[in-house]
PDB file of C-alpha atoms in Angstrom:
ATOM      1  CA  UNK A 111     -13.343  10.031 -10.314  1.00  0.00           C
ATOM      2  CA  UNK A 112     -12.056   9.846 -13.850  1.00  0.00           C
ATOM      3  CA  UNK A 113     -12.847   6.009 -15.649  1.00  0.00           C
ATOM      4  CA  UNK A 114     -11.190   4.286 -18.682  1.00  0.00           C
ATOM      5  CA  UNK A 115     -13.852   4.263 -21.288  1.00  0.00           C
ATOM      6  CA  UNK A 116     -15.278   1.026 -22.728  1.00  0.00           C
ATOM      7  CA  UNK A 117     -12.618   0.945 -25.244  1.00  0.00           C
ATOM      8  CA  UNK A 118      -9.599   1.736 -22.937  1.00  0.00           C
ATOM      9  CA  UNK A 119     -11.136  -0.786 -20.634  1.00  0.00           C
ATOM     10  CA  UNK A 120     -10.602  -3.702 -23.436  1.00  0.00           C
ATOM     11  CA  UNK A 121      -7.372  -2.216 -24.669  1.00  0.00           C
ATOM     12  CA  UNK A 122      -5.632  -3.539 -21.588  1.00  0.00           C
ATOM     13  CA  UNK A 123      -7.177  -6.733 -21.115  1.00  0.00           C
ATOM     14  CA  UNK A 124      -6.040  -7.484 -24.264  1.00  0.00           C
ATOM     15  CA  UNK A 125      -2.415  -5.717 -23.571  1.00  0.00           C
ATOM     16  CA  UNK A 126      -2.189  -7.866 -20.204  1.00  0.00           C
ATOM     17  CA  UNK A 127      -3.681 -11.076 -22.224  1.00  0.00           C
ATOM     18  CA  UNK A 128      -0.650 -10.487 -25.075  1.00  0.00           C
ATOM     19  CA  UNK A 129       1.607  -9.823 -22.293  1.00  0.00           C
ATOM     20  CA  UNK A 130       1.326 -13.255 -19.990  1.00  0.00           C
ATOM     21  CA  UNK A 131       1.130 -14.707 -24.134  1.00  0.00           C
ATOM     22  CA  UNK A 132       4.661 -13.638 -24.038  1.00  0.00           C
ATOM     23  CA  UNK A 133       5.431 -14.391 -20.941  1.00  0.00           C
ATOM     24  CA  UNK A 134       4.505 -17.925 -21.439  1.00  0.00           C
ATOM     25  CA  UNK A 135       6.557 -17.727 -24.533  1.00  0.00           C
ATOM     26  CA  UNK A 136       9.680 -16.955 -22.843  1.00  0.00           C
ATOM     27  CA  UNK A 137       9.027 -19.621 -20.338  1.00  0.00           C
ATOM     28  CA  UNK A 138       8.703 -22.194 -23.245  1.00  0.00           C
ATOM     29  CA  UNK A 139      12.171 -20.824 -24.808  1.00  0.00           C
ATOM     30  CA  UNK A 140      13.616 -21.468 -21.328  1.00  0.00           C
ATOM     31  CA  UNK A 141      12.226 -24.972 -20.745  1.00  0.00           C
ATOM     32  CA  UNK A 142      11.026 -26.229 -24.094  1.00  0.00           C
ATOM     33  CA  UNK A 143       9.156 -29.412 -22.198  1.00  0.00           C
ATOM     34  CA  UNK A 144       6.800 -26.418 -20.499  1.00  0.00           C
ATOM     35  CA  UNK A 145       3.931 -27.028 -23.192  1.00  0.00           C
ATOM     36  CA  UNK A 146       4.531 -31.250 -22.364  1.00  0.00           C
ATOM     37  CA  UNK A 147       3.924 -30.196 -18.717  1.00  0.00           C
ATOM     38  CA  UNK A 148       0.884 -27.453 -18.997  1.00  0.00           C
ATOM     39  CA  UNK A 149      -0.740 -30.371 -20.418  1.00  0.00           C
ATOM     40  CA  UNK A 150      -0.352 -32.402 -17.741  1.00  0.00           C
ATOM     41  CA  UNK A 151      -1.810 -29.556 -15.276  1.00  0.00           C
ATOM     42  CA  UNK A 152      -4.802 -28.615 -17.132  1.00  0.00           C
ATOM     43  CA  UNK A 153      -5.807 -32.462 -16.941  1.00  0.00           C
ATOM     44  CA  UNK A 154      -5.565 -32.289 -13.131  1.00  0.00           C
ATOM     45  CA  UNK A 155      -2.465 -34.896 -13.172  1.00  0.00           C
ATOM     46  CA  UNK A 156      -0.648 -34.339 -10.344  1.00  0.00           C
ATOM     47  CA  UNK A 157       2.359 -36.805 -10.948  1.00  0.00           C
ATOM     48  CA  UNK A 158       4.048 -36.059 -14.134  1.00  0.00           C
ATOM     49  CA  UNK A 159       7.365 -37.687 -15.597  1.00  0.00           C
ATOM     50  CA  UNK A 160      10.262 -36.658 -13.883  1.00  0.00           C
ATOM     51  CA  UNK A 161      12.254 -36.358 -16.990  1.00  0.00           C
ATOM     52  CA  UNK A 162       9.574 -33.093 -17.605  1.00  0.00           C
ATOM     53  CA  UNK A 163      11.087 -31.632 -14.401  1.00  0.00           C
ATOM     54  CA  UNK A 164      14.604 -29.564 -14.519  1.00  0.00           C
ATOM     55  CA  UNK A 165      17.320 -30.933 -12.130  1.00  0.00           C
ATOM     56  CA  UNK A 166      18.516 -27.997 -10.477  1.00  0.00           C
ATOM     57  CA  UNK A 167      15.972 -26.662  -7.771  1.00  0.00           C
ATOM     58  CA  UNK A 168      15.866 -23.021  -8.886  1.00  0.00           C
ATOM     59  CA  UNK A 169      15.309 -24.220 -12.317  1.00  0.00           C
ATOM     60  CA  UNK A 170      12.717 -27.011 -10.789  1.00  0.00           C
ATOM     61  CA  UNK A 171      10.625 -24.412  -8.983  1.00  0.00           C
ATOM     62  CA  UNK A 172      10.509 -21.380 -11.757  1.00  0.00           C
ATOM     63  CA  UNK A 173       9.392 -24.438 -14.272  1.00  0.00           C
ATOM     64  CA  UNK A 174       6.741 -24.898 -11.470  1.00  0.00           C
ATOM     65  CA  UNK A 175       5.779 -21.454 -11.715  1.00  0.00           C
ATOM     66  CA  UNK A 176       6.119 -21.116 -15.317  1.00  0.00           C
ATOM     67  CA  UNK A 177       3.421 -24.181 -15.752  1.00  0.00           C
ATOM     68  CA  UNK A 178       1.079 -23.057 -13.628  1.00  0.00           C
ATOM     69  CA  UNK A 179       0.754 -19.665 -15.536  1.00  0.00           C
ATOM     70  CA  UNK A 180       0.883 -20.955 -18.591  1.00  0.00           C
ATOM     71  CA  UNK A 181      -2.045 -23.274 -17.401  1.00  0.00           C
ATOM     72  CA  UNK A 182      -4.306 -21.318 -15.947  1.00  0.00           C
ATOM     73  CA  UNK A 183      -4.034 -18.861 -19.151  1.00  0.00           C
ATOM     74  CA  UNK A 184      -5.166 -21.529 -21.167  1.00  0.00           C
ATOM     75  CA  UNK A 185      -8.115 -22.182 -19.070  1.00  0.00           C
ATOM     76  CA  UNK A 186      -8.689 -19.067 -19.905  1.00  0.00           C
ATOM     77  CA  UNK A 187      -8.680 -19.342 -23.526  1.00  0.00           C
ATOM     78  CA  UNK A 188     -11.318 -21.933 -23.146  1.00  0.00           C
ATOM     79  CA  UNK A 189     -13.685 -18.736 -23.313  1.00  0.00           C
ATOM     80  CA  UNK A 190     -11.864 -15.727 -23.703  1.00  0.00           C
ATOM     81  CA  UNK A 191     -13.855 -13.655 -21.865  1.00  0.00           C
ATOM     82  CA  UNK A 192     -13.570 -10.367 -20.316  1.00  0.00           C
ATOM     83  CA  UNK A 193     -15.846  -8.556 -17.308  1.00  0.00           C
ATOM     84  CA  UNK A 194     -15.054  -5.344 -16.526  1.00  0.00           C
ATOM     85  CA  UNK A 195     -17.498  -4.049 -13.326  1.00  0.00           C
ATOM     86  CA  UNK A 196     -17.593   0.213 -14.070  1.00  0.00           C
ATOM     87  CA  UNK A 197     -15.281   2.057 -12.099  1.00  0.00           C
ATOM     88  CA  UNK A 198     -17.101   4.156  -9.927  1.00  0.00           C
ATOM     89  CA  UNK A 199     -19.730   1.339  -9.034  1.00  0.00           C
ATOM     90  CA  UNK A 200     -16.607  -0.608  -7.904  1.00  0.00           C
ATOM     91  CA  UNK A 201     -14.876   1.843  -5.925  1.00  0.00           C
ATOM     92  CA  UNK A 202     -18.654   2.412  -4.103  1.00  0.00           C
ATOM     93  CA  UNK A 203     -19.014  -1.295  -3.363  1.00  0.00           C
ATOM     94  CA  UNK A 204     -14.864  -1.527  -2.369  1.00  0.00           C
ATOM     95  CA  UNK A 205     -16.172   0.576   0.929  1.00  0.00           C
ATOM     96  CA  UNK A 206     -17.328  -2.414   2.252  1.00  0.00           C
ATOM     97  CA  UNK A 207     -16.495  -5.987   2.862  1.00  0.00           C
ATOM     98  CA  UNK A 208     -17.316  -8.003  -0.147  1.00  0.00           C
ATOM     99  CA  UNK A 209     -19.102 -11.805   0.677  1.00  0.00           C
ATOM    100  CA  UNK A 210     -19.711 -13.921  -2.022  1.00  0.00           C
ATOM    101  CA  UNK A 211     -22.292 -16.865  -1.776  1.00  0.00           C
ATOM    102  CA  UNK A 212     -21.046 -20.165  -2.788  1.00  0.00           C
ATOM    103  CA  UNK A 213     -24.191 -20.670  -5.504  1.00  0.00           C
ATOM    104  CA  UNK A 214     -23.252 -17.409  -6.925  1.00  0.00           C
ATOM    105  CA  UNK A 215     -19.305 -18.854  -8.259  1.00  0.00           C
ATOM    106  CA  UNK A 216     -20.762 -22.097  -9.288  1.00  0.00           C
ATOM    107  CA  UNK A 217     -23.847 -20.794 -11.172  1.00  0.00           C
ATOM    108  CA  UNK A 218     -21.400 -17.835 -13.127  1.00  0.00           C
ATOM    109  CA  UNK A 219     -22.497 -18.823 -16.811  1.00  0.00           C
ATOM    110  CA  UNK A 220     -18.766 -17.100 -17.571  1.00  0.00           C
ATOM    111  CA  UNK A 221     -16.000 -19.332 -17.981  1.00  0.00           C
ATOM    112  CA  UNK A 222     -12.984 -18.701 -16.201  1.00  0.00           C
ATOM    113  CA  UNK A 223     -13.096 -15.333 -17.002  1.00  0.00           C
ATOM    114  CA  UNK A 224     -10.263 -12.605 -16.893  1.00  0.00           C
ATOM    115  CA  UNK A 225     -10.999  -9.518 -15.077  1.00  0.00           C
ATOM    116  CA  UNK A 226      -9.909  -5.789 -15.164  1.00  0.00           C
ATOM    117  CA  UNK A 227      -9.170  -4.390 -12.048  1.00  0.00           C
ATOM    118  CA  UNK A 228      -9.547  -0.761 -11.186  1.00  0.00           C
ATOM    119  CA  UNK A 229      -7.220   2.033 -12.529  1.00  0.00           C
ATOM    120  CA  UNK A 230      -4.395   2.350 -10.323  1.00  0.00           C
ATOM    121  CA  UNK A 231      -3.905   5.881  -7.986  1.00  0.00           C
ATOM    122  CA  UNK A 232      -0.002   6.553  -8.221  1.00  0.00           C
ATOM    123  CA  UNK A 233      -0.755   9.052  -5.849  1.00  0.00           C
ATOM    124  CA  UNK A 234      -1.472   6.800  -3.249  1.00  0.00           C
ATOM    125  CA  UNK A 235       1.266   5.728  -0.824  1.00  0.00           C
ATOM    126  CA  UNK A 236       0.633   2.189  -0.316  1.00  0.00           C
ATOM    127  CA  UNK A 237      -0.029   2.107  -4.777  1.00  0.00           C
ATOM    128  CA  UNK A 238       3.703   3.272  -4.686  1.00  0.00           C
ATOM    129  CA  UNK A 239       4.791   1.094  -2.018  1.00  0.00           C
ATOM    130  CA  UNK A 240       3.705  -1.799  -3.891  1.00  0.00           C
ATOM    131  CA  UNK A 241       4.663  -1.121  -7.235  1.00  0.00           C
ATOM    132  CA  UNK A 242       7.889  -2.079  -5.959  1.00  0.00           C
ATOM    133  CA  UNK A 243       7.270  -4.707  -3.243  1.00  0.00           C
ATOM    134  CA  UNK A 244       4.699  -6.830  -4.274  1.00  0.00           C
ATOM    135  CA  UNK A 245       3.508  -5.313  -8.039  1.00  0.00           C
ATOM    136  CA  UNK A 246       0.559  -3.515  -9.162  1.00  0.00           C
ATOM    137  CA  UNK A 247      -1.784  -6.009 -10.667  1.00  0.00           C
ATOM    138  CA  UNK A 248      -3.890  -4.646 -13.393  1.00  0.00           C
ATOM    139  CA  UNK A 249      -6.129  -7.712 -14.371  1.00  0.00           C
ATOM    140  CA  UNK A 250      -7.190 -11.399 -12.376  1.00  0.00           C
ATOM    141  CA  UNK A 251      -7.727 -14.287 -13.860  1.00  0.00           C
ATOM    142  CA  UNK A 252     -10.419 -17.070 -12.733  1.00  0.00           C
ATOM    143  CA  UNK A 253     -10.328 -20.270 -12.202  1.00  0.00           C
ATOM    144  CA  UNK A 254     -11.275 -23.373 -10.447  1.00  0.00           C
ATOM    145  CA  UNK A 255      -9.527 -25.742  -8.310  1.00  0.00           C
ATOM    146  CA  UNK A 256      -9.635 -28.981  -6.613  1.00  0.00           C
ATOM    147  CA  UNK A 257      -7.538 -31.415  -4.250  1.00  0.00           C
ATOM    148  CA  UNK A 258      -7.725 -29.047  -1.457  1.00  0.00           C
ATOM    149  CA  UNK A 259      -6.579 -26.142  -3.774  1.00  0.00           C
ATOM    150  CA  UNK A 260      -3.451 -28.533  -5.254  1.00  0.00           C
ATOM    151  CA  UNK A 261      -4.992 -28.905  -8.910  1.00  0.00           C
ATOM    152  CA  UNK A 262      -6.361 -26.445 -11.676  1.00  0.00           C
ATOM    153  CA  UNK A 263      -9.192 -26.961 -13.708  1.00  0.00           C
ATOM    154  CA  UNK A 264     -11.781 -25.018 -15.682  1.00  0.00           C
ATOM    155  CA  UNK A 265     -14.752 -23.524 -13.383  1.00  0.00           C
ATOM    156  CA  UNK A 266     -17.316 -25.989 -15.334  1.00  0.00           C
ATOM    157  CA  UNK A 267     -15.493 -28.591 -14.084  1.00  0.00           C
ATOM    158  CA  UNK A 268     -17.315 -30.998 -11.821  1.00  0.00           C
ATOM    159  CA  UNK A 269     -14.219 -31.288  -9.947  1.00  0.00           C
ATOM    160  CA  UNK A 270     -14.093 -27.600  -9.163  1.00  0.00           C
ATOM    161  CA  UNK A 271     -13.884 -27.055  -5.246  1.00  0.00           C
ATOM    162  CA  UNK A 272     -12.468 -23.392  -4.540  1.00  0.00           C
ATOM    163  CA  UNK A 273     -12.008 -20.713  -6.381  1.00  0.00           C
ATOM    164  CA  UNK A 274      -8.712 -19.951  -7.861  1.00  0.00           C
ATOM    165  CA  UNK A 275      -7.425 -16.290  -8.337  1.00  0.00           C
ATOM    166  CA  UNK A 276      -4.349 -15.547 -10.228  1.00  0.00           C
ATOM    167  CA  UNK A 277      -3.420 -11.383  -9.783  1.00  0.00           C
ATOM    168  CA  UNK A 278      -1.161 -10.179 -13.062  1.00  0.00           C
ATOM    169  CA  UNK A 279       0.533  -6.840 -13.320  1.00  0.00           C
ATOM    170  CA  UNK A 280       3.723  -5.021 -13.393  1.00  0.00           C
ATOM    171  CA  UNK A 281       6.681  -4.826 -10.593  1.00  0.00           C
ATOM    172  CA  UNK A 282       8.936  -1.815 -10.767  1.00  0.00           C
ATOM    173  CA  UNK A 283      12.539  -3.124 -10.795  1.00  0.00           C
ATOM    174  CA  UNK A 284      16.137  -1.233 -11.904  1.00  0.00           C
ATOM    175  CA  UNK A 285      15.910  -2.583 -15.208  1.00  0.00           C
ATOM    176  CA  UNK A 286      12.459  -1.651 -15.833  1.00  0.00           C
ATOM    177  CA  UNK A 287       8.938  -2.790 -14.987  1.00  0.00           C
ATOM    178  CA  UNK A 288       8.952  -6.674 -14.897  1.00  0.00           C
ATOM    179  CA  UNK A 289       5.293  -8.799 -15.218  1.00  0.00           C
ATOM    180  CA  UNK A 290       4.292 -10.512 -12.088  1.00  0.00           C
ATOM    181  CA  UNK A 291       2.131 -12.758 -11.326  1.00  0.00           C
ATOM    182  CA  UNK A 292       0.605 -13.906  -7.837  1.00  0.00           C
ATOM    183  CA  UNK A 293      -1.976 -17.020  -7.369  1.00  0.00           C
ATOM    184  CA  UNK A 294      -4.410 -17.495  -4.469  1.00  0.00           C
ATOM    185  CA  UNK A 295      -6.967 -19.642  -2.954  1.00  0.00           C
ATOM    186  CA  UNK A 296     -11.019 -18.281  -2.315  1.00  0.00           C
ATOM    187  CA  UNK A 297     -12.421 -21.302  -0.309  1.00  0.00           C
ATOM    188  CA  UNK A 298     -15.779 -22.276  -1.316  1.00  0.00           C
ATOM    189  CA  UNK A 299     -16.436 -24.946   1.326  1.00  0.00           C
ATOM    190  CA  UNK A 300     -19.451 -22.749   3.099  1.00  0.00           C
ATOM    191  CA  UNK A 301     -22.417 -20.854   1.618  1.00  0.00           C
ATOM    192  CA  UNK A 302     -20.719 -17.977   1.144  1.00  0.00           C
ATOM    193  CA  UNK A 303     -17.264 -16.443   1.639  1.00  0.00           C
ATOM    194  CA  UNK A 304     -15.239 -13.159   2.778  1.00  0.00           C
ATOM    195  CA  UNK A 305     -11.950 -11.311   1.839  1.00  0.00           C
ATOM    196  CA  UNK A 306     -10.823 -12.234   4.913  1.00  0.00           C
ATOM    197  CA  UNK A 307     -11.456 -15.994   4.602  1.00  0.00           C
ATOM    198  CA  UNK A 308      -9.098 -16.162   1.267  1.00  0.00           C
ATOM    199  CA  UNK A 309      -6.795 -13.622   2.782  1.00  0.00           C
ATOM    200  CA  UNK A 310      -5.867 -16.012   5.813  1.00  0.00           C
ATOM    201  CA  UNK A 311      -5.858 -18.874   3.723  1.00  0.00           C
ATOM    202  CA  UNK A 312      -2.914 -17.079   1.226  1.00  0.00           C
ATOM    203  CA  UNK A 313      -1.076 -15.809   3.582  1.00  0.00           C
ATOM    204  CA  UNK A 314      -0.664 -19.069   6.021  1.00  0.00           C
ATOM    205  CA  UNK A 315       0.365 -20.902   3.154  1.00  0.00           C
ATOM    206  CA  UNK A 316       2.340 -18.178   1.184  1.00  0.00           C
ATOM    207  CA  UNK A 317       6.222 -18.860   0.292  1.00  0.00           C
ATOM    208  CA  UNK A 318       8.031 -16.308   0.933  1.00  0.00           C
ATOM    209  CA  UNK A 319      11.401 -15.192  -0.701  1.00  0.00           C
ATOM    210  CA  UNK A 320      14.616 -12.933  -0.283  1.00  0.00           C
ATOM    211  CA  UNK A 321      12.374 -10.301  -1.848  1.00  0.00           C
ATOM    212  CA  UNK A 322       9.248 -10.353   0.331  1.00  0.00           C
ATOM    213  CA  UNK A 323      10.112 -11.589   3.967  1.00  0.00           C
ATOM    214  CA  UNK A 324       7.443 -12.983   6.853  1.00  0.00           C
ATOM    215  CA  UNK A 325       8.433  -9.105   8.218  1.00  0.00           C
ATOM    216  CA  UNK A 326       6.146  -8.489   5.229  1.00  0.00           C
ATOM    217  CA  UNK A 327       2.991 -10.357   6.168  1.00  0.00           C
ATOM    218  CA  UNK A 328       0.624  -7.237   7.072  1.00  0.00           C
ATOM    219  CA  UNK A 329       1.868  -5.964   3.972  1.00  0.00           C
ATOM    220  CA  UNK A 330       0.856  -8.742   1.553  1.00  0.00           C
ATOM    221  CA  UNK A 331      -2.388  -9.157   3.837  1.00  0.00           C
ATOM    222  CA  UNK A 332      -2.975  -5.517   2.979  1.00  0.00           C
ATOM    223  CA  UNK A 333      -2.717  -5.548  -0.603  1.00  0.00           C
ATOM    224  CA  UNK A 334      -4.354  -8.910  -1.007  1.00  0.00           C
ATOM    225  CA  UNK A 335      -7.908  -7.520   0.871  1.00  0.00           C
ATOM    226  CA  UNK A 336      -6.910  -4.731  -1.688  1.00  0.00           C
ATOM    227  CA  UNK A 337      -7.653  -6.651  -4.639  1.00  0.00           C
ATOM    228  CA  UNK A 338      -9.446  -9.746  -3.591  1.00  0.00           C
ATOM    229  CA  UNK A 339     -12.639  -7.367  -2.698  1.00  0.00           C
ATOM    230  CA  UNK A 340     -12.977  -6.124  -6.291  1.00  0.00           C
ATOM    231  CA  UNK A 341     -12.810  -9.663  -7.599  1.00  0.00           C
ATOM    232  CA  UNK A 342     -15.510 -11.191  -5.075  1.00  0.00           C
ATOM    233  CA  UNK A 343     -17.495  -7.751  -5.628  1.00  0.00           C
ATOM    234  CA  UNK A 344     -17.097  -8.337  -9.423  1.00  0.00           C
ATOM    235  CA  UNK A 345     -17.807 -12.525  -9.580  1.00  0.00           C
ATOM    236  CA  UNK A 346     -20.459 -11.551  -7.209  1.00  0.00           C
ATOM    237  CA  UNK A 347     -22.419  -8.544  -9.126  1.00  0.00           C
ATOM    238  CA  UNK A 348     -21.925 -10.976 -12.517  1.00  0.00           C
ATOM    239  CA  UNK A 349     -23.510 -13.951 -10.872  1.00  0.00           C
ATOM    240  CA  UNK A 350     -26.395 -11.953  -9.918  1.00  0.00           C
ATOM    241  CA  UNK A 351     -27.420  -9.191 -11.878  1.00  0.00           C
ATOM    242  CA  UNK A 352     -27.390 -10.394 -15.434  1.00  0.00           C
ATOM    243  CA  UNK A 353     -29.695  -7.624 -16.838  1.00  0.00           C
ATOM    244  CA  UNK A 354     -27.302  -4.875 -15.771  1.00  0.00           C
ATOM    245  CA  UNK A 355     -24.463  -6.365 -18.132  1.00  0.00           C
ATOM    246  CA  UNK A 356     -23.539  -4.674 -21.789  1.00  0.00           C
ATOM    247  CA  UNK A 357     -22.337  -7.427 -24.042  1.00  0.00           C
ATOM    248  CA  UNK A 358     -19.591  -6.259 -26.664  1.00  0.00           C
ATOM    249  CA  UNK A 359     -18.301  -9.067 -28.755  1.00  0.00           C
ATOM    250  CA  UNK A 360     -15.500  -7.664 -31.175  1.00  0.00           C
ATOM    251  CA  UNK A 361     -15.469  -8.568 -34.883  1.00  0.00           C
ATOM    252  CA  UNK A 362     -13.294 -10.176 -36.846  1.00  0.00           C
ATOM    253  CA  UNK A 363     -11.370  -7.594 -39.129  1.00  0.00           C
ATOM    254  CA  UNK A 364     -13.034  -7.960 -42.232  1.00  0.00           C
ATOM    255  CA  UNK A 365     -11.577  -9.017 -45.266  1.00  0.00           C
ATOM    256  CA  UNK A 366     -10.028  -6.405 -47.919  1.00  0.00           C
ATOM    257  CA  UNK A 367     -11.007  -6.815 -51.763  1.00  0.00           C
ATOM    258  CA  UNK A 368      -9.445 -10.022 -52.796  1.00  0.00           C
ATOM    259  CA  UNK A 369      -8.463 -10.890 -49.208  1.00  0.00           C
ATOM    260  CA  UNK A 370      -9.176 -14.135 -47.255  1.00  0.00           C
ATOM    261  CA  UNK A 371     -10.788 -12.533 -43.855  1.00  0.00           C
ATOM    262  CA  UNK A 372      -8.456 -12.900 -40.910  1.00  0.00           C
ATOM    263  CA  UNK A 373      -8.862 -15.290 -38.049  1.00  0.00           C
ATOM    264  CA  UNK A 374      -9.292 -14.493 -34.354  1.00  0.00           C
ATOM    265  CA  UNK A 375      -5.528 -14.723 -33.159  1.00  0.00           C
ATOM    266  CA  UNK A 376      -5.478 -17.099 -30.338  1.00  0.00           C
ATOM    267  CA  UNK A 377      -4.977 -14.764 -27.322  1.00  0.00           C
ATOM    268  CA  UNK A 378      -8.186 -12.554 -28.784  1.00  0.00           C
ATOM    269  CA  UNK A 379     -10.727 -11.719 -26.524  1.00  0.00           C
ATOM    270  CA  UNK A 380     -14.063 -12.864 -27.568  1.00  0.00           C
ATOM    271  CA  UNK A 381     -16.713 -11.085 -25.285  1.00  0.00           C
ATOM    272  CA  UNK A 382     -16.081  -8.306 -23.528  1.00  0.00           C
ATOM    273  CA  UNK A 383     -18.796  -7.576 -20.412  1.00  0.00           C
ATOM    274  CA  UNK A 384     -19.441  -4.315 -18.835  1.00  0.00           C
ATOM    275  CA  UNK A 385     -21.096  -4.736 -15.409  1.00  0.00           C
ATOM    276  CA  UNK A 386     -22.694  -2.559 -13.763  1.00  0.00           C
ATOM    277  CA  UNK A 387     -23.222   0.791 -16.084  1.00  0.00           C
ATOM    278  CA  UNK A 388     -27.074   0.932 -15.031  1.00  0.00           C
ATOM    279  CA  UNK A 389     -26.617   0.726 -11.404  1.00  0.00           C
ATOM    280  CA  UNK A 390     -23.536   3.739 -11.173  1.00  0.00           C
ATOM    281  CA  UNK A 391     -25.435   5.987 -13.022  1.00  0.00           C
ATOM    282  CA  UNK A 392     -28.110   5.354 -10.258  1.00  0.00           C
ATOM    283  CA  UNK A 393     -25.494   6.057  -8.115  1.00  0.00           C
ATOM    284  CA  UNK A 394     -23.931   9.157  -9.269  1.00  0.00           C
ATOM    285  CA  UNK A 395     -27.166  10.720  -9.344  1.00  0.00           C
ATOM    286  CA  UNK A 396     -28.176   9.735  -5.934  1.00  0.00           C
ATOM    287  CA  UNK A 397     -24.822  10.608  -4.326  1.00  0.00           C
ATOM    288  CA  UNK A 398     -25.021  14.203  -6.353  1.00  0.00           C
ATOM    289  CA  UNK A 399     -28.653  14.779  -5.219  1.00  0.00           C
ATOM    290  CA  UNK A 400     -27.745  14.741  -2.211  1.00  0.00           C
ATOM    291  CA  UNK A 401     -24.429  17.151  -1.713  1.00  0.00           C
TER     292      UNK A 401
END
């Protein structure tokens, strides 16, 4: 199978990084007391003024929305950091059921990190079905949650309970191809955990719109198990094989003659980690040893 190199691979984590940036920008143009209200969510506050909250319910609930992206990205920029598991390694382990152990999430010395999900096969029919049902996501971030899954907060949080998931990507629409964003629940109450656990868990609890009806379930059930199994391979294969990580940290631009050197912009990503690059190469030459 063809890969994104190392460099492609961080191109788009920092395209989908700038992207929910302006997404979360719009949001604040829209309903200028979102920043007030982000605050309130990344302390784990669960009752904020109701002067922060819009009148009108569709207003009310896309605020709702709005905050909880904009939240979770900023957990996220509490390390900026990026793991990438390689390609074909993924696509081997996405064969089988991933189950991650619950000391495995908690001991991940990566804070809320973003990750980069495989590249997407057009070719596919249920790719093309969901590019314009549910979206294509093309990165996940990670984070933690408490109060039963109600509240955010960072993943070295002593308050963190579950692990929270939150797919982003693109949704093909008539005016174009629209970011999306979906959020879900991995529960962390036993040792370890399946697909299926957080699958049931998202779906019993999902709220469904004019777009995506209960007719839809297997569908979004589908396409969750989809995605959720890289992310649990991925948290899973960081957790526990340190050594087989390549550590990229990109420089500052450096400063031209009579220049003050430039600062990291806010949404730049700090260390970028390549899993797995030992272990395919195994792989590959096992798998081509034997045809």
């Amino acid at each position: 199978m063809e890969q994104r190199t190392d460099k492609k691979t961080l191109e788009l984590a920092r395209e989908m990084v700038k992207a929910m940036a302006s997404h979360i920008q719009g949001g604040v143009s829209r309903y200028p007391a979102l920043k007030e209200l982000v605050a309130y969510l990344t302390a784990g506050i669960k009752e904020v003024p109701k002067g922060l909250i819009p009148v009108r319910p569709n207003d009310r609930r896309e605020m709702s929305a709005m905050g909880r992206d904009a939240a979770i990205h900023e957990l996220w920029r509490g390390g900026k950091t990026v793991l990438s598991m390689d390609e074909y390694l993924l696509a081997a382990l996405s064969e089988s059921q991933a189950e991650l152990p619950t000391a495995v999430v908690r001991g991940l010395k990566y804070r809320n990190p973003l990750i980069v999900l495989d590249t997407p096969d057009f070719s596919d029919e249920d790719t093309q079905c969901y590019r314009e049902q549910i979206g294509i996501p093309l990165v996940a971030y990670t984070f933690g949650r408490w109060d039963d899954g109600e509240l955010l907060c960072s993943s070295n949080d002593d308050r963190f309970e579950d692990l929270g998931v939150m797919f982003v990507g693109y949704i093909s629409t008539p005016e174009g191809l629209v970011l999306q964003t979906l959020r879900c629940t991995v529960p962390l109450g036993a040792e370890s955990t399946t697909v299926t656990d957080a699958v049931v868990r998202t779906v019993s609890g999902f709220h469904f719109n004019e777009d995506l009806g209960e007719r839809d379930i297997p569908r979004l059930a589908t396409w969750l198990r989809r995605y959720l199994t890289q992310v649990l391979h991925t948290v899973s294969y960081a957790g526990s094989n340190p050594e087989d990580a390549e550590v990229y940290r990109p420089p500052v631009k450096a400063a031209g003659k009579g220049k003050k050197a430039r600062r990291p912009r806010q949404e730049d990503v700090t260390e970028f980690v390549k899993l797995g690059g030992q272990l395919s190469r195994e792989l590959r030459s096992l798998r081509e040893s034997e045809r």
